[in-house]
Amino acid sequence: MMNFMKSEWYRIAHTSEIYWWTGIMAGLLLCMNIVLSISDKRIPDFPYGTVCFSMSSLSAGMTILMVVGAILASVLFSGDKKYGTMKNTVASGIPREKIFLGKCLVTVGTAFISMVIILMVYIGSACLLLKGPGTFAVTETLKGVGATLLCAVASAILEIVLIQCFEKDVMAVIGWFAVMFLIPKFCFFVGLKIDLFNRIASWMPWNFLDMEVLVNMSEWRCLWDTPEGLGKCLIAGAVGIVVFLTAGLVLTRKQEI
């Protein structure tokens, strides 16, 4: 598996996709802070030219980390079926299970490096260009990223599983959307009538990150600020990783290539 991972690291490092992805994401966040800074200087009493407002954009929508994890997994491995990469790798003698685990580890490692660079640009530009104080907002945002990280990893692993299951990439996208968004919302609405579904829905990341986090100009009420909320984030993410890894290993063994 180490040889496979080394080859994947080499491939990713010598292709442009990850650089474009990281550059575009960091550039968009930098542009947002620049626009806020310019607006603050040119518009009297502009209330949004602050570090707090910039950081609230991410803190209020931590589900974006799960979306980004899935997109990055797709960017890295969506062409495997089209170009026969899996067949060639299996033919070289590497077991399917190790290929799957290798893809997951490479995706997580690449995503982490990309995320660190993006956050450095995002937070650094906010602190340099916008008004403070911003220590509290930056701290809360970083705590939220840490709390949501396992959920984002589970999301990326799910996308890798679906890419391996479906011939067409669009089907993997639809499958991810169904598992991560539609099923949690279905459980939530059914849970309004049936208590069992309500308990299940409350442990689904998309639901609790959407409904148990309130961040705006006047209030920061974050799930991860309490031991119970932080535990929910970490446990849900860890369970998701175990479930999707197990599903991926089972399907990888049975799948025709």
CSV table of C-alpha atoms in Angstrom, one decimal:
chain,number,residue,atom,x,y,z
A,1,MET,CA,0.0,0.0,0.0
A,2,MET,CA,2.9,2.4,0.7
A,3,ASN,CA,4.1,2.1,-2.9
A,4,PHE,CA,0.6,2.9,-4.2
A,5,MET,CA,0.4,5.9,-1.9
A,6,LYS,CA,3.8,7.1,-3.0
A,7,SER,CA,2.7,6.9,-6.6
A,8,GLU,CA,-0.5,8.8,-5.9
A,9,TRP,CA,1.3,11.5,-3.9
A,10,TYR,CA,3.7,11.8,-6.9
A,11,ARG,CA,0.8,12.0,-9.4
A,12,ILE,CA,-1.1,14.6,-7.3
A,13,ALA,CA,2.1,16.7,-6.8
A,14,HIS,CA,2.9,16.7,-10.5
A,15,THR,CA,-0.6,17.5,-11.8
A,16,SER,CA,-2.3,20.9,-11.7
A,17,GLU,CA,-5.7,20.0,-10.2
A,18,ILE,CA,-4.8,20.4,-6.5
A,19,TYR,CA,-2.9,23.6,-7.1
A,20,TRP,CA,-5.8,25.1,-9.0
A,21,TRP,CA,-8.3,24.0,-6.4
A,22,THR,CA,-6.3,25.4,-3.5
A,23,GLY,CA,-5.5,28.6,-5.4
A,24,ILE,CA,-9.1,29.2,-6.4
A,25,MET,CA,-10.5,28.6,-2.8
A,26,ALA,CA,-7.8,30.7,-1.2
A,27,GLY,CA,-8.3,33.4,-3.9
A,28,LEU,CA,-12.0,33.6,-3.4
A,29,LEU,CA,-11.7,34.1,0.4
A,30,LEU,CA,-8.9,36.7,-0.1
A,31,CYS,CA,-11.1,38.5,-2.6
A,32,MET,CA,-14.0,38.5,-0.1
A,33,ASN,CA,-11.8,40.1,2.6
A,34,ILE,CA,-10.5,42.7,0.1
A,35,VAL,CA,-14.0,43.6,-0.9
A,36,LEU,CA,-15.0,44.0,2.7
A,37,SER,CA,-11.9,46.1,3.4
A,38,ILE,CA,-12.6,48.4,0.4
A,39,SER,CA,-16.2,48.7,1.3
A,40,ASP,CA,-15.3,49.6,4.9
A,41,LYS,CA,-13.1,52.4,3.6
A,42,ARG,CA,-15.5,53.8,1.1
A,43,ILE,CA,-19.0,53.3,2.6
A,44,PRO,CA,-19.8,55.4,5.7
A,45,ASP,CA,-20.8,53.3,8.8
A,46,PHE,CA,-20.2,50.0,6.9
A,47,PRO,CA,-20.9,47.4,9.5
A,48,TYR,CA,-19.3,44.4,7.9
A,49,GLY,CA,-15.6,45.3,7.5
A,50,THR,CA,-14.6,43.4,10.6
A,51,VAL,CA,-12.7,40.2,11.3
A,52,CYS,CA,-15.7,39.0,13.2
A,53,PHE,CA,-18.0,39.2,10.2
A,54,SER,CA,-15.5,37.5,7.9
A,55,MET,CA,-15.0,34.6,10.3
A,56,SER,CA,-18.7,34.3,10.9
A,57,SER,CA,-19.1,33.3,7.2
A,58,LEU,CA,-17.4,30.0,7.9
A,59,SER,CA,-18.5,29.4,11.4
A,60,ALA,CA,-22.1,29.7,10.5
A,61,GLY,CA,-21.7,27.3,7.7
A,62,MET,CA,-19.4,24.5,8.7
A,63,THR,CA,-21.3,22.1,6.5
A,64,ILE,CA,-19.2,23.6,3.7
A,65,LEU,CA,-16.2,21.5,5.0
A,66,MET,CA,-18.1,18.3,4.2
A,67,VAL,CA,-18.9,19.6,0.7
A,68,VAL,CA,-15.3,20.6,0.1
A,69,GLY,CA,-14.1,17.2,1.3
A,70,ALA,CA,-16.3,15.4,-1.2
A,71,ILE,CA,-15.4,17.8,-4.0
A,72,LEU,CA,-11.7,17.3,-3.4
A,73,ALA,CA,-12.0,13.5,-3.4
A,74,SER,CA,-13.8,13.8,-6.7
A,75,VAL,CA,-11.2,16.1,-8.1
A,76,LEU,CA,-8.4,13.6,-7.2
A,77,PHE,CA,-10.0,10.3,-8.2
A,78,SER,CA,-13.1,10.8,-10.4
A,79,GLY,CA,-11.2,9.8,-13.5
A,80,ASP,CA,-10.1,6.4,-12.2
A,81,LYS,CA,-12.9,4.4,-14.0
A,82,LYS,CA,-12.6,6.4,-17.2
A,83,TYR,CA,-8.9,5.8,-17.6
A,84,GLY,CA,-8.8,2.3,-16.1
A,85,THR,CA,-6.5,3.2,-13.3
A,86,MET,CA,-8.1,0.7,-10.9
A,87,LYS,CA,-7.6,-2.2,-13.4
A,88,ASN,CA,-4.0,-1.3,-14.0
A,89,THR,CA,-3.3,-1.0,-10.2
A,90,VAL,CA,-4.9,-4.3,-9.4
A,91,ALA,CA,-3.1,-6.0,-12.3
A,92,SER,CA,0.2,-4.8,-10.7
A,93,GLY,CA,-0.5,-7.0,-7.7
A,94,ILE,CA,-1.8,-4.5,-5.1
A,95,PRO,CA,-5.0,-5.8,-3.3
A,96,ARG,CA,-8.2,-3.8,-3.8
A,97,GLU,CA,-8.6,-3.1,-0.1
A,98,LYS,CA,-5.2,-1.5,0.1
A,99,ILE,CA,-5.9,0.6,-3.0
A,100,PHE,CA,-9.1,1.8,-1.4
A,101,LEU,CA,-7.4,2.6,2.0
A,102,GLY,CA,-4.6,4.2,0.2
A,103,LYS,CA,-6.9,6.5,-1.7
A,104,CYS,CA,-8.6,7.5,1.5
A,105,LEU,CA,-5.3,8.3,3.3
A,106,VAL,CA,-4.0,10.3,0.3
A,107,THR,CA,-7.2,12.2,0.1
A,108,VAL,CA,-7.2,13.1,3.8
A,109,GLY,CA,-3.6,14.1,3.7
A,110,THR,CA,-4.0,16.2,0.6
A,111,ALA,CA,-7.1,17.8,1.9
A,112,PHE,CA,-5.5,18.7,5.2
A,113,ILE,CA,-2.5,20.4,3.5
A,114,SER,CA,-4.8,22.3,1.2
A,115,MET,CA,-7.1,23.3,4.1
A,116,VAL,CA,-4.1,24.7,6.1
A,117,ILE,CA,-3.0,26.8,3.2
A,118,ILE,CA,-6.5,28.1,2.6
A,119,LEU,CA,-7.1,28.9,6.2
A,120,MET,CA,-3.8,30.7,6.5
A,121,VAL,CA,-4.8,33.0,3.6
A,122,TYR,CA,-8.3,33.4,4.9
A,123,ILE,CA,-7.5,34.2,8.5
A,124,GLY,CA,-4.3,36.1,7.7
A,125,SER,CA,-5.9,38.4,5.1
A,126,ALA,CA,-8.9,39.0,7.5
A,127,CYS,CA,-6.6,40.0,10.3
A,128,LEU,CA,-4.4,42.3,8.1
A,129,LEU,CA,-7.2,44.0,6.1
A,130,LEU,CA,-10.2,44.2,8.4
A,131,LYS,CA,-11.0,45.8,11.7
A,132,GLY,CA,-10.6,44.0,15.0
A,133,PRO,CA,-10.7,42.7,17.6
A,134,GLY,CA,-10.8,39.3,16.0
A,135,THR,CA,-9.2,37.0,18.5
A,136,PHE,CA,-12.5,35.5,19.7
A,137,ALA,CA,-13.9,35.0,16.1
A,138,VAL,CA,-10.7,33.4,14.9
A,139,THR,CA,-10.5,31.1,17.9
A,140,GLU,CA,-14.2,30.1,17.5
A,141,THR,CA,-13.7,29.4,13.8
A,142,LEU,CA,-10.6,27.3,14.4
A,143,LYS,CA,-12.4,25.3,17.1
A,144,GLY,CA,-15.3,24.8,14.7
A,145,VAL,CA,-12.9,23.5,12.0
A,146,GLY,CA,-11.3,21.1,14.5
A,147,ALA,CA,-14.7,19.9,15.7
A,148,THR,CA,-16.0,19.3,12.2
A,149,LEU,CA,-12.8,17.8,10.7
A,150,LEU,CA,-13.9,14.1,11.3
A,151,CYS,CA,-17.2,14.8,9.6
A,152,ALA,CA,-15.4,16.2,6.6
A,153,VAL,CA,-13.1,13.2,6.5
A,154,ALA,CA,-16.2,10.9,6.6
A,155,SER,CA,-17.7,12.9,3.7
A,156,ALA,CA,-14.6,12.5,1.6
A,157,ILE,CA,-14.4,8.8,2.3
A,158,LEU,CA,-18.1,8.4,1.3
A,159,GLU,CA,-17.4,10.2,-2.1
A,160,ILE,CA,-14.4,7.8,-2.7
A,161,VAL,CA,-16.7,4.8,-2.0
A,162,LEU,CA,-19.4,6.1,-4.4
A,163,ILE,CA,-16.8,6.9,-7.1
A,164,GLN,CA,-15.7,3.3,-7.0
A,165,CYS,CA,-19.3,2.0,-7.1
A,166,PHE,CA,-20.7,4.0,-10.0
A,167,GLU,CA,-19.5,4.2,-13.6
A,168,LYS,CA,-20.6,7.8,-14.0
A,169,ASP,CA,-19.3,10.6,-11.7
A,170,VAL,CA,-22.7,12.3,-11.7
A,171,MET,CA,-24.2,9.2,-10.0
A,172,ALA,CA,-21.5,9.5,-7.2
A,173,VAL,CA,-22.5,13.1,-6.7
A,174,ILE,CA,-26.2,12.3,-6.5
A,175,GLY,CA,-25.4,9.5,-4.1
A,176,TRP,CA,-23.4,11.7,-1.9
A,177,PHE,CA,-26.1,14.4,-1.9
A,178,ALA,CA,-28.7,11.7,-0.9
A,179,VAL,CA,-26.7,10.3,1.9
A,180,MET,CA,-25.3,13.5,3.4
A,181,PHE,CA,-28.3,15.9,2.8
A,182,LEU,CA,-31.5,14.2,1.7
A,183,ILE,CA,-31.6,11.4,4.2
A,184,PRO,CA,-30.8,13.7,7.2
A,185,LYS,CA,-33.5,16.1,6.1
A,186,PHE,CA,-36.0,13.2,5.7
A,187,CYS,CA,-35.2,11.9,9.2
A,188,PHE,CA,-35.6,15.4,10.6
A,189,PHE,CA,-39.1,16.0,9.1
A,190,VAL,CA,-40.3,12.5,10.0
A,191,GLY,CA,-38.8,13.1,13.4
A,192,LEU,CA,-41.3,15.8,14.0
A,193,LYS,CA,-43.9,13.0,14.3
A,194,ILE,CA,-41.8,10.0,15.4
A,195,ASP,CA,-39.4,10.4,18.3
A,196,LEU,CA,-37.0,7.7,17.1
A,197,PHE,CA,-36.3,9.5,13.9
A,198,ASN,CA,-35.9,12.7,15.8
A,199,ARG,CA,-33.1,11.2,17.9
A,200,ILE,CA,-31.5,9.8,14.8
A,201,ALA,CA,-31.7,13.1,12.9
A,202,SER,CA,-30.1,15.0,15.8
A,203,TRP,CA,-26.9,12.9,15.4
A,204,MET,CA,-26.6,13.5,11.7
A,205,PRO,CA,-23.9,16.1,10.9
A,206,TRP,CA,-25.8,18.1,8.4
A,207,ASN,CA,-28.7,18.6,10.8
A,208,PHE,CA,-26.8,19.5,13.9
A,209,LEU,CA,-24.3,21.8,12.1
A,210,ASP,CA,-27.2,23.6,10.4
A,211,MET,CA,-29.6,23.8,13.4
A,212,GLU,CA,-27.4,23.9,16.5
A,213,VAL,CA,-25.0,26.7,15.4
A,214,LEU,CA,-26.2,30.3,15.5
A,215,VAL,CA,-23.6,32.9,14.4
A,216,ASN,CA,-24.4,36.5,13.4
A,217,MET,CA,-23.3,40.0,14.1
A,218,SER,CA,-24.6,40.0,17.7
A,219,GLU,CA,-24.4,36.4,18.8
A,220,TRP,CA,-22.1,33.4,18.5
A,221,ARG,CA,-23.8,30.2,19.8
A,222,CYS,CA,-21.6,27.4,18.7
A,223,LEU,CA,-22.3,23.7,19.2
A,224,TRP,CA,-18.6,22.9,19.8
A,225,ASP,CA,-18.4,25.3,22.8
A,226,THR,CA,-20.0,22.7,25.1
A,227,PRO,CA,-18.6,19.3,25.9
A,228,GLU,CA,-21.8,17.7,24.8
A,229,GLY,CA,-21.8,19.5,21.5
A,230,LEU,CA,-18.1,18.9,20.8
A,231,GLY,CA,-18.6,15.2,21.7
A,232,LYS,CA,-21.5,15.0,19.2
A,233,CYS,CA,-19.4,16.4,16.4
A,234,LEU,CA,-16.5,14.1,17.1
A,235,ILE,CA,-18.6,10.9,17.7
A,236,ALA,CA,-20.7,11.5,14.6
A,237,GLY,CA,-17.6,12.0,12.5
A,238,ALA,CA,-15.8,9.0,13.9
A,239,VAL,CA,-18.9,6.8,13.3
A,240,GLY,CA,-19.2,8.1,9.8
A,241,ILE,CA,-15.6,7.2,9.1
A,242,VAL,CA,-16.0,3.7,10.4
A,243,VAL,CA,-19.3,3.1,8.6
A,244,PHE,CA,-18.1,4.4,5.2
A,245,LEU,CA,-14.7,2.7,5.5
A,246,THR,CA,-16.4,-0.6,6.2
A,247,ALA,CA,-18.8,-0.2,3.4
A,248,GLY,CA,-16.0,0.7,1.0
A,249,LEU,CA,-14.0,-2.3,2.0
A,250,VAL,CA,-17.0,-4.6,1.5
A,251,LEU,CA,-18.0,-3.2,-1.8
A,252,THR,CA,-14.4,-3.1,-3.0
A,253,ARG,CA,-14.0,-6.9,-2.5
A,254,LYS,CA,-17.3,-7.6,-4.3
A,255,GLN,CA,-17.0,-5.1,-7.2
A,256,GLU,CA,-16.3,-6.2,-10.7
A,257,ILE,CA,-13.6,-4.1,-12.4
